PDB file of C-alpha atoms in Angstrom:
ATOM      1  CA  GLU A   1     -27.486  13.234  32.509  1.00 87.00           C
ATOM      2  CA  TYR A   2     -25.904  10.594  30.251  1.00 89.00           C
ATOM      3  CA  THR A   3     -28.673   8.013  30.568  1.00 93.00           C
ATOM      4  CA  ASP A   4     -30.303   8.854  27.216  1.00 93.00           C
ATOM      5  CA  LYS A   5     -26.991   8.583  25.363  1.00 91.00           C
ATOM      6  CA  ILE A   6     -26.263   5.183  26.939  1.00 91.00           C
ATOM      7  CA  ARG A   7     -29.821   4.001  26.226  1.00 91.00           C
ATOM      8  CA  ASP A   8     -29.525   5.008  22.543  1.00 91.00           C
ATOM      9  CA  ALA A   9     -26.233   3.103  22.188  1.00 92.00           C
ATOM     10  CA  ILE A  10     -27.743  -0.013  23.781  1.00 91.00           C
ATOM     11  CA  LYS A  11     -30.810   0.303  21.542  1.00 91.00           C
ATOM     12  CA  LEU A  12     -28.555   0.412  18.447  1.00 93.00           C
ATOM     13  CA  ARG A  13     -26.754  -2.702  19.701  1.00 92.00           C
ATOM     14  CA  TYR A  14     -30.070  -4.557  20.062  1.00 91.00           C
ATOM     15  CA  GLN A  15     -31.125  -3.431  16.572  1.00 93.00           C
ATOM     16  CA  MET A  16     -27.920  -4.973  15.184  1.00 95.00           C
ATOM     17  CA  MET A  17     -28.439  -8.264  17.019  1.00 94.00           C
ATOM     18  CA  PRO A  18     -29.364 -10.238  13.835  1.00 95.00           C
ATOM     19  CA  TYR A  19     -25.942  -9.261  12.469  1.00 97.00           C
ATOM     20  CA  PHE A  20     -24.088  -9.948  15.737  1.00 96.00           C
ATOM     21  CA  TYR A  21     -25.781 -13.308  16.321  1.00 94.00           C
ATOM     22  CA  SER A  22     -24.968 -14.446  12.782  1.00 96.00           C
ATOM     23  CA  LEU A  23     -21.335 -13.396  13.281  1.00 97.00           C
ATOM     24  CA  MET A  24     -21.246 -15.329  16.567  1.00 96.00           C
ATOM     25  CA  TYR A  25     -22.413 -18.429  14.692  1.00 95.00           C
ATOM     26  CA  GLN A  26     -19.713 -17.850  12.063  1.00 95.00           C
ATOM     27  CA  ALA A  27     -17.110 -17.487  14.838  1.00 96.00           C
ATOM     28  CA  HIS A  28     -18.352 -20.763  16.369  1.00 93.00           C
ATOM     29  CA  GLU A  29     -18.117 -22.611  13.048  1.00 93.00           C
ATOM     30  CA  GLU A  30     -14.975 -21.084  11.521  1.00 93.00           C
ATOM     31  CA  GLY A  31     -13.075 -19.509  14.409  1.00 92.00           C
ATOM     32  CA  ILE A  32     -13.252 -16.057  12.801  1.00 89.00           C
ATOM     33  CA  SER A  33     -13.323 -13.277  15.384  1.00 93.00           C
ATOM     34  CA  ILE A  34     -16.388 -11.012  15.337  1.00 96.00           C
ATOM     35  CA  LEU A  35     -14.199  -7.946  15.953  1.00 96.00           C
ATOM     36  CA  GLN A  36     -11.025  -7.572  13.911  1.00 95.00           C
ATOM     37  CA  PRO A  37      -8.350  -4.919  13.526  1.00 95.00           C
ATOM     38  CA  LEU A  38      -8.349  -3.192  10.150  1.00 95.00           C
ATOM     39  CA  CYS A  39      -5.076  -4.899   9.180  1.00 94.00           C
ATOM     40  CA  CYS A  40      -6.816  -8.296   9.087  1.00 93.00           C
ATOM     41  CA  MET A  41      -9.240  -7.293   6.352  1.00 93.00           C
ATOM     42  CA  TYR A  42      -7.020  -4.731   4.606  1.00 95.00           C
ATOM     43  CA  GLN A  43      -3.622  -6.428   4.659  1.00 95.00           C
ATOM     44  CA  GLN A  44      -2.588  -4.707   1.426  1.00 95.00           C
ATOM     45  CA  ASP A  45      -2.744  -1.277   3.107  1.00 95.00           C
ATOM     46  CA  PRO A  46       0.264  -0.589   5.393  1.00 94.00           C
ATOM     47  CA  HIS A  47      -1.550   2.406   6.924  1.00 93.00           C
ATOM     48  CA  CYS A  48      -3.797  -0.105   8.730  1.00 94.00           C
ATOM     49  CA  TYR A  49      -0.939  -1.879  10.497  1.00 94.00           C
ATOM     50  CA  ASP A  50      -0.610   0.695  13.270  1.00 89.00           C
ATOM     51  CA  GLU A  51      -4.327   1.449  13.656  1.00 89.00           C
ATOM     52  CA  ALA A  52      -5.175   0.875  17.328  1.00 88.00           C
ATOM     53  CA  GLU A  53      -8.619   2.470  17.753  1.00 91.00           C
ATOM     54  CA  ASN A  54     -10.809   1.672  14.757  1.00 94.00           C
ATOM     55  CA  PHE A  55     -11.925  -1.865  13.991  1.00 96.00           C
ATOM     56  CA  MET A  56     -14.182  -4.031  11.838  1.00 97.00           C
ATOM     57  CA  VAL A  57     -17.337  -5.783  13.008  1.00 97.00           C
ATOM     58  CA  GLY A  58     -17.593  -8.619  10.509  1.00 96.00           C
ATOM     59  CA  LYS A  59     -16.805  -7.629   6.939  1.00 95.00           C
ATOM     60  CA  SER A  60     -19.572  -5.059   6.555  1.00 97.00           C
ATOM     61  CA  LEU A  61     -19.037  -2.471   9.277  1.00 98.00           C
ATOM     62  CA  LEU A  62     -16.107  -0.242  10.232  1.00 97.00           C
ATOM     63  CA  VAL A  63     -16.357   1.303  13.706  1.00 97.00           C
ATOM     64  CA  ALA A  64     -14.386   4.481  14.386  1.00 95.00           C
ATOM     65  CA  ASN A  65     -14.032   4.767  18.164  1.00 89.00           C
ATOM     66  CA  VAL A  66     -14.126   8.191  19.775  1.00 91.00           C
ATOM     67  CA  LEU A  67     -11.896   7.746  22.835  1.00 90.00           C
ATOM     68  CA  ASP A  68     -10.584  11.230  23.630  1.00 89.00           C
ATOM     69  CA  GLU A  69     -12.397  13.049  26.422  1.00 89.00           C
ATOM     70  CA  GLY A  70     -14.134  16.200  25.205  1.00 89.00           C
ATOM     71  CA  ALA A  71     -13.283  15.496  21.545  1.00 91.00           C
ATOM     72  CA  LYS A  72     -14.920  17.831  19.021  1.00 95.00           C
ATOM     73  CA  SER A  73     -13.537  16.085  15.946  1.00 95.00           C
ATOM     74  CA  LYS A  74     -12.256  12.655  14.958  1.00 94.00           C
ATOM     75  CA  SER A  75      -9.650  11.722  12.370  1.00 94.00           C
ATOM     76  CA  ILE A  76     -10.623   8.510  10.544  1.00 95.00           C
ATOM     77  CA  TYR A  77      -8.473   6.657   8.037  1.00 95.00           C
ATOM     78  CA  LEU A  78     -10.468   4.654   5.490  1.00 97.00           C
ATOM     79  CA  PRO A  79      -8.438   1.744   4.063  1.00 97.00           C
ATOM     80  CA  LYS A  80      -7.470   1.486   0.395  1.00 95.00           C
ATOM     81  CA  GLY A  81      -9.279  -0.931  -1.882  1.00 91.00           C
ATOM     82  CA  ASP A  82     -12.830  -0.242  -0.753  1.00 94.00           C
ATOM     83  CA  LYS A  83     -15.536   2.365  -0.744  1.00 97.00           C
ATOM     84  CA  PHE A  84     -17.114   3.356   2.557  1.00 98.00           C
ATOM     85  CA  TYR A  85     -20.618   4.603   3.201  1.00 98.00           C
ATOM     86  CA  ASP A  86     -21.561   6.657   6.236  1.00 97.00           C
ATOM     87  CA  PHE A  87     -24.024   4.469   8.153  1.00 97.00           C
ATOM     88  CA  TYR A  88     -26.248   7.423   9.036  1.00 96.00           C
ATOM     89  CA  THR A  89     -26.159   9.590   5.883  1.00 96.00           C
ATOM     90  CA  ARG A  90     -25.082   7.010   3.249  1.00 96.00           C
ATOM     91  CA  GLU A  91     -22.533   9.497   1.914  1.00 97.00           C
ATOM     92  CA  VAL A  92     -19.838   7.596   0.001  1.00 97.00           C
ATOM     93  CA  TYR A  93     -16.064   7.953   0.480  1.00 97.00           C
ATOM     94  CA  GLU A  94     -13.205   6.391  -1.450  1.00 97.00           C
ATOM     95  CA  GLY A  95     -10.749   4.398   0.626  1.00 96.00           C
ATOM     96  CA  GLY A  96      -7.158   5.530   1.040  1.00 95.00           C
ATOM     97  CA  GLN A  97      -8.028   8.874   2.606  1.00 96.00           C
ATOM     98  CA  THR A  98      -8.331  10.364   6.081  1.00 95.00           C
ATOM     99  CA  LEU A  99     -11.564  12.059   7.099  1.00 96.00           C
ATOM    100  CA  GLU A 100     -11.886  14.683   9.791  1.00 95.00           C
ATOM    101  CA  ILE A 101     -15.430  14.588  11.122  1.00 95.00           C
ATOM    102  CA  PRO A 102     -17.165  16.533  13.905  1.00 95.00           C
ATOM    103  CA  VAL A 103     -18.139  14.433  16.935  1.00 95.00           C
ATOM    104  CA  THR A 104     -20.011  14.832  20.206  1.00 92.00           C
ATOM    105  CA  LEU A 105     -20.259  12.699  23.328  1.00 89.00           C
ATOM    106  CA  ASP A 106     -22.911  10.496  21.725  1.00 88.00           C
ATOM    107  CA  SER A 107     -21.157  10.019  18.364  1.00 92.00           C
ATOM    108  CA  ILE A 108     -20.580   6.445  17.199  1.00 94.00           C
ATOM    109  CA  PRO A 109     -19.060   6.851  13.704  1.00 96.00           C
ATOM    110  CA  LEU A 110     -19.927   3.800  11.587  1.00 97.00           C
ATOM    111  CA  TYR A 111     -19.105   3.050   7.943  1.00 98.00           C
ATOM    112  CA  LEU A 112     -20.538   0.355   5.695  1.00 98.00           C
ATOM    113  CA  THR A 113     -18.094  -1.287   3.291  1.00 97.00           C
ATOM    114  CA  SER A 114     -18.572  -1.987  -0.414  1.00 96.00           C
ATOM    115  CA  GLY A 115     -20.953  -4.918  -0.879  1.00 96.00           C
ATOM    116  CA  ALA A 116     -22.055  -4.777   2.757  1.00 97.00           C
ATOM    117  CA  ILE A 117     -25.067  -6.859   3.801  1.00 98.00           C
ATOM    118  CA  LEU A 118     -26.126  -5.789   7.274  1.00 98.00           C
ATOM    119  CA  PRO A 119     -29.231  -7.402   8.809  1.00 97.00           C
ATOM    120  CA  MET A 120     -30.856  -5.330  11.552  1.00 96.00           C
ATOM    121  CA  THR A 121     -34.247  -5.157  13.225  1.00 93.00           C
ATOM    122  CA  SER A 122     -36.579  -2.315  14.124  1.00 85.00           C
ATOM    123  CA  THR A 123     -38.152  -4.374  16.917  1.00 78.00           C
ATOM    124  CA  ILE A 124     -37.484  -2.850  20.325  1.00 75.00           C
ATOM    125  CA  CYS A 125     -35.873  -5.620  22.390  1.00 71.00           C
ATOM    126  CA  HIS A 126     -35.095  -5.449  26.094  1.00 69.00           C
ATOM    127  CA  ASN A 127     -34.260  -9.099  26.751  1.00 68.00           C
ATOM    128  CA  LEU A 128     -33.013 -11.424  24.013  1.00 66.00           C
ATOM    129  CA  LEU A 129     -34.303 -14.524  25.807  1.00 68.00           C
ATOM    130  CA  GLU A 130     -37.842 -13.149  25.917  1.00 71.00           C
ATOM    131  CA  ASP A 131     -38.173 -10.640  23.071  1.00 71.00           C
ATOM    132  CA  LYS A 132     -38.041 -11.841  19.468  1.00 76.00           C
ATOM    133  CA  ALA A 133     -37.258  -9.680  16.462  1.00 79.00           C
ATOM    134  CA  ASN A 134     -40.081 -10.202  13.981  1.00 88.00           C
ATOM    135  CA  ASP A 135     -38.853  -7.850  11.284  1.00 92.00           C
ATOM    136  CA  LEU A 136     -35.645  -7.649   9.302  1.00 95.00           C
ATOM    137  CA  HIS A 137     -34.196  -4.350   8.136  1.00 96.00           C
ATOM    138  CA  LEU A 138     -31.653  -5.507   5.558  1.00 97.00           C
ATOM    139  CA  ILE A 139     -29.136  -2.849   4.536  1.00 97.00           C
ATOM    140  CA  CYS A 140     -27.459  -3.769   1.229  1.00 97.00           C
ATOM    141  CA  VAL A 141     -24.649  -1.747  -0.341  1.00 97.00           C
ATOM    142  CA  ALA A 142     -25.231  -2.877  -3.896  1.00 96.00           C
ATOM    143  CA  ASP A 143     -21.960  -1.850  -5.534  1.00 94.00           C
ATOM    144  CA  ARG A 144     -20.532  -5.394  -5.705  1.00 95.00           C
ATOM    145  CA  ASP A 145     -21.716  -8.996  -5.423  1.00 97.00           C
ATOM    146  CA  ASN A 146     -21.753 -10.488  -1.961  1.00 97.00           C
ATOM    147  CA  THR A 147     -23.392 -13.080   0.288  1.00 97.00           C
ATOM    148  CA  PHE A 148     -24.235 -13.194   3.967  1.00 98.00           C
ATOM    149  CA  GLU A 149     -25.549 -16.053   6.073  1.00 97.00           C
ATOM    150  CA  LEU A 150     -28.239 -15.021   8.547  1.00 97.00           C
ATOM    151  CA  TYR A 151     -28.430 -17.446  11.452  1.00 96.00           C
ATOM    152  CA  GLU A 152     -31.333 -18.041  13.861  1.00 94.00           C
ATOM    153  CA  ASP A 153     -32.060 -20.541  16.634  1.00 93.00           C
ATOM    154  CA  ASP A 154     -33.876 -20.429  19.965  1.00 90.00           C
ATOM    155  CA  GLY A 155     -30.863 -18.855  21.703  1.00 88.00           C
ATOM    156  CA  LYS A 156     -31.393 -21.011  24.788  1.00 88.00           C
ATOM    157  CA  THR A 157     -30.869 -24.723  24.140  1.00 92.00           C
ATOM    158  CA  ASN A 158     -28.581 -27.071  22.211  1.00 93.00           C
ATOM    159  CA  ASP A 159     -31.415 -28.034  19.830  1.00 95.00           C
ATOM    160  CA  TYR A 160     -29.431 -26.450  17.003  1.00 92.00           C
ATOM    161  CA  ARG A 161     -27.223 -29.568  17.121  1.00 91.00           C
ATOM    162  CA  ASN A 162     -30.253 -31.534  15.926  1.00 93.00           C
ATOM    163  CA  GLY A 163     -30.974 -29.205  13.018  1.00 91.00           C
ATOM    164  CA  VAL A 164     -33.332 -26.882  14.898  1.00 95.00           C
ATOM    165  CA  TYR A 165     -31.885 -23.741  13.395  1.00 96.00           C
ATOM    166  CA  CYS A 166     -32.550 -21.538  10.400  1.00 95.00           C
ATOM    167  CA  ARG A 167     -29.686 -20.511   8.120  1.00 96.00           C
ATOM    168  CA  THR A 168     -30.662 -18.090   5.397  1.00 96.00           C
ATOM    169  CA  LYS A 169     -28.117 -17.416   2.673  1.00 97.00           C
ATOM    170  CA  ILE A 170     -28.666 -13.878   1.401  1.00 98.00           C
ATOM    171  CA  SER A 171     -27.132 -13.396  -2.044  1.00 98.00           C
ATOM    172  CA  MET A 172     -26.734 -10.028  -3.723  1.00 97.00           C
ATOM    173  CA  SER A 173     -25.975  -9.822  -7.436  1.00 96.00           C
ATOM    174  CA  THR A 174     -25.213  -6.469  -9.077  1.00 94.00           C
ATOM    175  CA  GLU A 175     -24.154  -7.498 -12.603  1.00 90.00           C
ATOM    176  CA  SER A 176     -26.898  -6.057 -14.848  1.00 89.00           C
ATOM    177  CA  SER A 177     -29.511  -5.241 -12.219  1.00 93.00           C
ATOM    178  CA  ILE A 178     -29.642  -5.617  -8.472  1.00 95.00           C
ATOM    179  CA  LYS A 179     -30.971  -9.019  -7.411  1.00 96.00           C
ATOM    180  CA  ILE A 180     -31.295 -10.145  -3.823  1.00 97.00           C
ATOM    181  CA  SER A 181     -32.245 -13.742  -3.124  1.00 97.00           C
ATOM    182  CA  PHE A 182     -32.845 -15.846  -0.007  1.00 96.00           C
ATOM    183  CA  GLU A 183     -32.137 -19.562   0.394  1.00 96.00           C
ATOM    184  CA  THR A 184     -33.120 -21.158   3.726  1.00 95.00           C
ATOM    185  CA  GLU A 185     -31.939 -24.336   5.451  1.00 94.00           C
ATOM    186  CA  GLY A 186     -32.974 -25.900   8.781  1.00 93.00           C
ATOM    187  CA  VAL A 187     -36.223 -26.582  10.631  1.00 94.00           C
ATOM    188  CA  TYR A 188     -36.272 -23.732  13.162  1.00 94.00           C
ATOM    189  CA  PRO A 189     -39.396 -21.638  12.470  1.00 92.00           C
ATOM    190  CA  THR A 190     -38.080 -18.135  11.836  1.00 90.00           C
ATOM    191  CA  ASP A 191     -39.527 -15.305  13.907  1.00 87.00           C
ATOM    192  CA  ILE A 192     -39.229 -12.891  10.973  1.00 92.00           C
ATOM    193  CA  GLU A 193     -42.561 -11.795   9.539  1.00 92.00           C
ATOM    194  CA  SER A 194     -41.467  -8.898   7.330  1.00 94.00           C
ATOM    195  CA  VAL A 195     -38.323  -7.805   5.492  1.00 95.00           C
ATOM    196  CA  LEU A 196     -37.422  -4.241   4.541  1.00 95.00           C
ATOM    197  CA  LEU A 197     -34.794  -4.086   1.803  1.00 96.00           C
ATOM    198  CA  ASP A 198     -32.738  -0.933   2.288  1.00 96.00           C
ATOM    199  CA  VAL A 199     -30.629  -0.881  -0.877  1.00 95.00           C
TER     200      VAL A 199
END
């Protein structure tokens, strides 16, 4: 009876694979963990020091775990110094407050941070070694300047060591108008054929 809920969660994970894969590359290059406790990113907020359930995925996404069996609601503290946007509704919340939200068994509360750049795909993937994402759904929270480096390679070999990769620096400027630019490096032929800017 839970198969559909599990399938939907796995599908969301596959849709976020452009983000995850880029974070894995960043972890490989810089030693920065993909998953971090809130206190790493929000060191100025003492309320984050004892947070044991919620965590960051990269700098753009806060995940609020629902761990209590049969929970009908979830208390979520949003750190000071940022704005947070509900991933599903895009409703905005100021940091430094605690939300009480209704939840069900299939709830995965997610919040985008200020300036978030979150690359996703709409392509339905079942096997990352065989299926390639050919579209990019780029969510941009355009309330502050930011950059993100999207990383692609064949996912199978060590050819990336010989420059067979594609690194795309995505820059978002919000000074007078919103500008999003792309600067690419490497010789790997990207699989992306279309880009949807979700700003």
